[in-house]
Coordinates of C-alpha atoms in Angstrom, one line a residue:
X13 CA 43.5 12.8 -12.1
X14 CA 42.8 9.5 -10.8
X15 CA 40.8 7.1 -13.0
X16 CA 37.0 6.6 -11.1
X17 CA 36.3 3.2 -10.1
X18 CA 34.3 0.6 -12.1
X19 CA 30.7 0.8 -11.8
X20 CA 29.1 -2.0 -9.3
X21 CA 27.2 -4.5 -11.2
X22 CA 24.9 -6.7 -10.4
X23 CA 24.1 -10.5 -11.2
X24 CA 20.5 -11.9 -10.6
X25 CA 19.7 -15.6 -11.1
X26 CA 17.1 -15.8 -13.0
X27 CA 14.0 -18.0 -11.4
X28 CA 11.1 -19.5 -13.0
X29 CA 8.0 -17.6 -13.0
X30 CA 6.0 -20.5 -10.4
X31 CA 9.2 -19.6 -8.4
X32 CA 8.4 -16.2 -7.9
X33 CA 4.8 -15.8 -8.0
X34 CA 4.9 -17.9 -5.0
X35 CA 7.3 -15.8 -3.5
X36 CA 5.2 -13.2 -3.9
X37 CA 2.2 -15.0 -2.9
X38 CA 4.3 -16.2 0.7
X39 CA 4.9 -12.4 1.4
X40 CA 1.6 -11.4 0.5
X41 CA 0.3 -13.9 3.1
X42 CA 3.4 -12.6 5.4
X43 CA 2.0 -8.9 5.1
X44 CA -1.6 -9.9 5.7
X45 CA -0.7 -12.0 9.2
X46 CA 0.8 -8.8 10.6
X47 CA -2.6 -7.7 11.1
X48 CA -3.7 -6.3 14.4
X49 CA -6.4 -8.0 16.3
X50 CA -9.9 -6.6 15.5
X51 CA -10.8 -6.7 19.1
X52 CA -8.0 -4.7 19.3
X53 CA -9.2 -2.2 16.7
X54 CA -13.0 -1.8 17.5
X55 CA -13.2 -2.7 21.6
X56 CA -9.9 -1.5 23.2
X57 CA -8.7 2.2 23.6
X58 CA -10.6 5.1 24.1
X59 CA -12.7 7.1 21.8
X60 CA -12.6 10.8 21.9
X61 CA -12.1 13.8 20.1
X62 CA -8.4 15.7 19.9
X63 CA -7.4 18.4 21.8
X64 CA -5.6 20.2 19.2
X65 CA -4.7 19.7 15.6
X66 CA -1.1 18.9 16.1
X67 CA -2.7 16.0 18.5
X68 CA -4.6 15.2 15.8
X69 CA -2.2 14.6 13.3
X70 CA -0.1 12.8 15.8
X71 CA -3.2 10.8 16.8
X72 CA -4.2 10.1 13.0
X73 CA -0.3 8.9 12.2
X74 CA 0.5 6.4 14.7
X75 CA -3.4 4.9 13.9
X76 CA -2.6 4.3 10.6
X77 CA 1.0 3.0 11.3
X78 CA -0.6 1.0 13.8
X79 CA -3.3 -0.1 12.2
X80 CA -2.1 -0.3 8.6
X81 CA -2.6 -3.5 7.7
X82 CA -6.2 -3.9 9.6
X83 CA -7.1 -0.3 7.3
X84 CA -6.1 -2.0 3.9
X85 CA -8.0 -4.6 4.7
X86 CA -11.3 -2.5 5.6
X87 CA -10.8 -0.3 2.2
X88 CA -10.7 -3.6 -0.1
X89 CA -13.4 -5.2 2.1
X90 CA -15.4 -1.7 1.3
X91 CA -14.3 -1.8 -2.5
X92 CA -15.5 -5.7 -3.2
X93 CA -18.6 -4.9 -1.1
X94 CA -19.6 -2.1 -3.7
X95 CA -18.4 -4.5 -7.0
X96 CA -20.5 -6.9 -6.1
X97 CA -23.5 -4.4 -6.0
X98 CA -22.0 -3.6 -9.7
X99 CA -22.4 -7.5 -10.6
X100 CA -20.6 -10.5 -9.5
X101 CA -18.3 -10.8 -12.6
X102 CA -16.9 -7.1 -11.5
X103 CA -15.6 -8.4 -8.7
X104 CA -14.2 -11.2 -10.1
X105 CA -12.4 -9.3 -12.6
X106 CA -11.5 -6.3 -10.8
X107 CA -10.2 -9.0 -7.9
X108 CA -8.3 -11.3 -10.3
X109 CA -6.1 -7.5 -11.9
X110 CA -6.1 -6.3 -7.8
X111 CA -4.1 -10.3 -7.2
X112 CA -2.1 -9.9 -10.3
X113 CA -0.9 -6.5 -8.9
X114 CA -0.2 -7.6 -5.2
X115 CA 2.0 -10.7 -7.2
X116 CA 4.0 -9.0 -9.9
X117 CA 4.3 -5.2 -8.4
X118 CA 4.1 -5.2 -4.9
X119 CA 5.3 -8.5 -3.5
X120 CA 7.6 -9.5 -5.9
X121 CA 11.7 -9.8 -5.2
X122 CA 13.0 -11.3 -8.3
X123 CA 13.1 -10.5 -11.4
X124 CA 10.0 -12.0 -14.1
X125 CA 11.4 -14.5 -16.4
X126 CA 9.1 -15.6 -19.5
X127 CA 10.7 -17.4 -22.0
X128 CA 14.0 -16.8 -21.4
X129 CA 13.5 -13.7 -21.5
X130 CA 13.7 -10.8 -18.3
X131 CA 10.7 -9.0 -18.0
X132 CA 11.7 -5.0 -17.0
X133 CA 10.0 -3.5 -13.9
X134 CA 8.5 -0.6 -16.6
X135 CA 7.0 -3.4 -18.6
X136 CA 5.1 -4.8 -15.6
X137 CA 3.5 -1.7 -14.5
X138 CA 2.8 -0.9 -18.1
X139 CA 0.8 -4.2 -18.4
X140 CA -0.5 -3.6 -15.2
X141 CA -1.9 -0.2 -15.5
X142 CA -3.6 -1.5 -18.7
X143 CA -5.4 -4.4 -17.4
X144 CA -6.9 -2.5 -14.8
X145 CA -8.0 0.1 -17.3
X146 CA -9.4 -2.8 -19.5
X147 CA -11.0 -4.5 -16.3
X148 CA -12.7 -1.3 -15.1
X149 CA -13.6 -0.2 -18.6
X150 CA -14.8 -3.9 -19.3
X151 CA -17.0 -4.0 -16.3
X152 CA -18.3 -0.2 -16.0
X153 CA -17.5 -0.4 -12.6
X154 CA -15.5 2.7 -12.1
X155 CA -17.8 4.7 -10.0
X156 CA -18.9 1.8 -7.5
X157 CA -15.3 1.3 -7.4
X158 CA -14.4 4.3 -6.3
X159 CA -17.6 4.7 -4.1
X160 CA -16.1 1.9 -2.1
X161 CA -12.6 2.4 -1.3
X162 CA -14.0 6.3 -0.5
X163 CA -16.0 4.6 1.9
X164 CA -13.4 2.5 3.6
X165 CA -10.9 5.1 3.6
X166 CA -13.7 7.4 5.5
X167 CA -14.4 5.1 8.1
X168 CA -10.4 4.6 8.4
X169 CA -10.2 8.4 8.9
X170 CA -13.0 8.5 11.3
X171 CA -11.2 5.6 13.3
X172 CA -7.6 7.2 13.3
X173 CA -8.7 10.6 13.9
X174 CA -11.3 9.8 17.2
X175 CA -9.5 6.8 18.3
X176 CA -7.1 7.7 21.2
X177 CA -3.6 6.2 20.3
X178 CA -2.0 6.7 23.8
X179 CA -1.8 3.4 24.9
X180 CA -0.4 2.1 21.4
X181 CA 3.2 1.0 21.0
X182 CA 4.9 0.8 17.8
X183 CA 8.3 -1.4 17.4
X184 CA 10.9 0.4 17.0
X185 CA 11.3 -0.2 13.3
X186 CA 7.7 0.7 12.5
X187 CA 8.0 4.1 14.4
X188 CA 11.2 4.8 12.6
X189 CA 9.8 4.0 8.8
X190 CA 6.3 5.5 9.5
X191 CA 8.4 8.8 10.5
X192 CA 6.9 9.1 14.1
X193 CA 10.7 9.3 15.5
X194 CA 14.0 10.5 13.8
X195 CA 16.8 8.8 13.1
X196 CA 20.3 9.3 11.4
X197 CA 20.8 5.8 11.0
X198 CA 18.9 5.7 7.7

Protein backbone atom coordinates (compact mmCIF):
# COMPACT_ATOMS: atom_id res chain seq x y z
CA UNK A 1 0.00 0.00 0.00
CA UNK A 2 1.55 3.24 -0.93
CA UNK A 3 1.51 5.95 1.64
CA UNK A 4 -1.16 8.93 0.28
CA UNK A 5 0.38 12.22 -0.39
CA UNK A 6 0.50 15.14 2.10
CA UNK A 7 -2.44 17.26 2.15
CA UNK A 8 -1.92 20.78 0.13
CA UNK A 9 -1.82 23.59 2.43
CA UNK A 10 -2.26 26.87 2.04
CA UNK A 11 -0.51 30.15 3.22
CA UNK A 12 -2.38 33.55 3.23
CA UNK A 13 -0.70 36.83 4.07
CA UNK A 14 -2.60 38.35 6.24
CA UNK A 15 -3.69 42.18 5.23
CA UNK A 16 -4.89 44.98 7.22
CA UNK A 17 -8.52 45.33 7.45
CA UNK A 18 -8.28 49.21 5.34
CA UNK A 19 -6.47 46.77 2.89
CA UNK A 20 -9.24 44.71 2.17
CA UNK A 21 -12.28 46.65 2.69
CA UNK A 22 -11.03 48.60 -0.15
CA UNK A 23 -10.44 45.69 -2.02
CA UNK A 24 -13.69 44.91 -1.66
CA UNK A 25 -14.97 48.29 -2.15
CA UNK A 26 -12.63 48.46 -5.85
CA UNK A 27 -14.55 45.24 -6.91
CA UNK A 28 -17.78 46.42 -5.77
CA UNK A 29 -17.35 49.48 -8.04
CA UNK A 30 -15.81 46.84 -10.73
CA UNK A 31 -19.15 44.87 -10.63
CA UNK A 32 -21.40 47.93 -10.71
CA UNK A 33 -19.43 49.50 -14.14
CA UNK A 34 -20.31 46.28 -15.93
CA UNK A 35 -23.71 47.53 -16.11
CA UNK A 36 -25.52 47.69 -19.44
CA UNK A 37 -26.58 50.89 -20.89
CA UNK A 38 -30.19 51.79 -19.79
CA UNK A 39 -30.92 53.00 -23.31
CA UNK A 40 -30.03 49.69 -23.94
CA UNK A 41 -32.43 48.14 -21.50
CA UNK A 42 -35.67 50.30 -21.84
CA UNK A 43 -35.37 51.70 -25.87
CA UNK A 44 -33.67 48.94 -27.85
CA UNK A 45 -35.02 45.44 -28.70
CA UNK A 46 -38.38 44.38 -29.25
CA UNK A 47 -41.15 43.81 -26.94
CA UNK A 48 -43.43 40.89 -27.44
CA UNK A 49 -44.80 38.05 -25.94
CA UNK A 50 -43.12 34.23 -26.30
CA UNK A 51 -44.13 31.81 -28.55
CA UNK A 52 -43.75 28.94 -26.33
CA UNK A 53 -42.66 28.30 -22.81
CA UNK A 54 -39.34 26.75 -23.58
CA UNK A 55 -38.89 30.31 -25.58
CA UNK A 56 -39.80 31.71 -22.58
CA UNK A 57 -37.41 30.38 -20.35
CA UNK A 58 -34.72 30.76 -22.91
CA UNK A 59 -35.90 34.42 -23.33
CA UNK A 60 -36.16 35.05 -19.41
CA UNK A 61 -32.36 33.42 -18.93
CA UNK A 62 -30.22 35.29 -21.25
CA UNK A 63 -32.30 38.74 -19.91
CA UNK A 64 -31.20 38.28 -16.74
CA UNK A 65 -27.61 37.05 -17.69
CA UNK A 66 -27.71 39.98 -19.80
CA UNK A 67 -29.00 42.24 -17.88
CA UNK A 68 -27.88 41.16 -14.37
CA UNK A 69 -26.20 43.81 -13.17
CA UNK A 70 -28.80 46.65 -14.58
CA UNK A 71 -31.73 44.14 -12.58
CA UNK A 72 -29.79 44.32 -9.18
CA UNK A 73 -29.63 47.61 -9.51
CA UNK A 74 -33.58 48.21 -10.17
CA UNK A 75 -34.46 45.68 -7.12
CA UNK A 76 -32.27 47.88 -4.52
CA UNK A 77 -33.42 51.11 -6.30
CA UNK A 78 -37.10 49.52 -5.55
CA UNK A 79 -36.09 48.34 -1.90
CA UNK A 80 -34.58 52.04 -0.79
CA UNK A 81 -37.53 53.60 -2.55
CA UNK A 82 -40.00 51.74 -0.10
CA UNK A 83 -37.44 52.33 3.24
CA UNK A 84 -37.56 55.65 2.75
CA UNK A 85 -41.53 55.56 2.77
CA UNK A 86 -40.69 53.55 6.24
CA UNK A 87 -38.57 56.61 7.49
CA UNK A 88 -35.34 58.04 6.46
CA UNK A 89 -33.30 56.39 9.31
CA UNK A 90 -34.56 52.87 7.72
CA UNK A 91 -32.79 53.40 4.95
CA UNK A 92 -29.90 54.52 6.43
CA UNK A 93 -29.58 51.58 8.50
CA UNK A 94 -30.88 48.99 6.37
CA UNK A 95 -28.24 50.67 3.65
CA UNK A 96 -25.21 50.91 5.96
CA UNK A 97 -25.86 46.48 7.01
CA UNK A 98 -26.74 46.07 2.79
CA UNK A 99 -22.66 48.00 2.35
CA UNK A 100 -21.28 46.04 5.21
CA UNK A 101 -22.49 42.83 3.33
CA UNK A 102 -21.43 43.79 -0.28
CA UNK A 103 -17.68 44.49 1.70
CA UNK A 104 -17.09 41.57 4.06
CA UNK A 105 -19.30 38.70 2.17
CA UNK A 106 -19.54 39.27 -1.25
CA UNK A 107 -16.66 41.29 -2.47
CA UNK A 108 -14.09 40.29 -0.23
CA UNK A 109 -10.80 38.10 -1.34
CA UNK A 110 -8.70 37.99 1.67
CA UNK A 111 -9.05 36.90 4.61
CA UNK A 112 -10.43 39.64 7.82
CA UNK A 113 -7.71 40.46 10.21
CA UNK A 114 -8.70 42.22 13.58
CA UNK A 115 -6.26 42.34 16.00
CA UNK A 116 -4.14 39.88 15.00
CA UNK A 117 -6.41 37.78 14.91
CA UNK A 118 -8.13 35.88 11.46
CA UNK A 119 -11.62 36.39 11.30
CA UNK A 120 -13.39 32.78 9.86
CA UNK A 121 -15.73 33.08 6.87
CA UNK A 122 -18.62 31.44 9.43
CA UNK A 123 -18.06 34.25 11.81
CA UNK A 124 -18.70 36.92 9.20
CA UNK A 125 -21.99 35.66 7.98
CA UNK A 126 -22.89 34.99 11.57
CA UNK A 127 -22.36 38.75 12.39
CA UNK A 128 -23.84 39.53 9.28
CA UNK A 129 -27.06 37.67 9.43
CA UNK A 130 -27.45 39.28 12.94
CA UNK A 131 -27.12 42.82 12.13
CA UNK A 132 -29.55 42.66 9.46
CA UNK A 133 -31.99 40.96 11.84
CA UNK A 134 -31.12 43.77 14.50
CA UNK A 135 -31.47 46.53 11.60
CA UNK A 136 -34.80 45.26 10.34
CA UNK A 137 -36.13 44.49 13.75
CA UNK A 138 -34.62 48.01 14.99
CA UNK A 139 -36.42 49.83 12.19
CA UNK A 140 -39.82 47.75 11.73
CA UNK A 141 -39.12 47.88 8.25
CA UNK A 142 -39.55 44.26 7.26
CA UNK A 143 -42.71 44.46 5.35
CA UNK A 144 -41.78 47.70 3.22
CA UNK A 145 -38.68 45.89 2.75
CA UNK A 146 -39.88 43.23 1.28
CA UNK A 147 -42.67 45.19 -0.56
CA UNK A 148 -39.84 46.65 -2.43
CA UNK A 149 -37.43 44.22 -3.64
CA UNK A 150 -41.01 42.18 -4.65
CA UNK A 151 -41.54 45.02 -6.68
CA UNK A 152 -38.25 45.32 -8.41
CA UNK A 153 -37.92 41.77 -8.91
CA UNK A 154 -41.61 41.92 -10.69
CA UNK A 155 -40.78 44.55 -13.02
CA UNK A 156 -37.38 42.52 -13.66
CA UNK A 157 -39.63 39.44 -14.54
CA UNK A 158 -41.97 41.48 -16.62
CA UNK A 159 -38.82 42.90 -18.60
CA UNK A 160 -37.02 39.46 -19.12
CA UNK A 161 -39.97 37.53 -19.93
CA UNK A 162 -41.62 40.26 -22.75
CA UNK A 163 -38.33 41.63 -23.81
CA UNK A 164 -37.13 39.76 -26.98
CA UNK A 165 -33.47 38.69 -26.37
CA UNK A 166 -32.64 37.78 -30.07
CA UNK A 167 -30.41 40.38 -30.88
CA UNK A 168 -28.38 40.03 -27.48
CA UNK A 169 -24.97 38.60 -27.33
CA UNK A 170 -23.38 37.29 -24.38
CA UNK A 171 -19.29 36.80 -24.09
CA UNK A 172 -18.44 33.72 -24.20
CA UNK A 173 -17.62 33.49 -20.51
CA UNK A 174 -20.99 34.95 -19.42
CA UNK A 175 -22.93 32.30 -21.61
CA UNK A 176 -20.77 29.56 -20.22
CA UNK A 177 -21.27 30.54 -16.30
CA UNK A 178 -24.94 31.66 -16.75
CA UNK A 179 -25.45 27.88 -18.20
CA UNK A 180 -26.93 29.12 -21.59
CA UNK A 181 -24.14 26.79 -23.44
CA UNK A 182 -22.28 23.63 -22.22
CA UNK A 183 -18.97 23.11 -21.75
CA UNK A 184 -16.54 20.36 -20.44
CA UNK A 185 -13.97 22.66 -19.84
CA UNK A 186 -15.28 23.43 -16.27
Amino acid sequence: MTPSPPPITYISIPLPTNDVVSRSIHNLTTAISSHRPWSELIFSGDFSLPESFSSLLLRSKTNFNYFFVNYTIIVSTCAAFALITASPVALIVVGAIIALWLIFHFFREDPLILWSFQVGDRTVLLFLVLAFVWAIWFTNSAVNLAVGVSVGLLLCIIHAVFRNSDELFLEEDDAINGGLIGSNLR
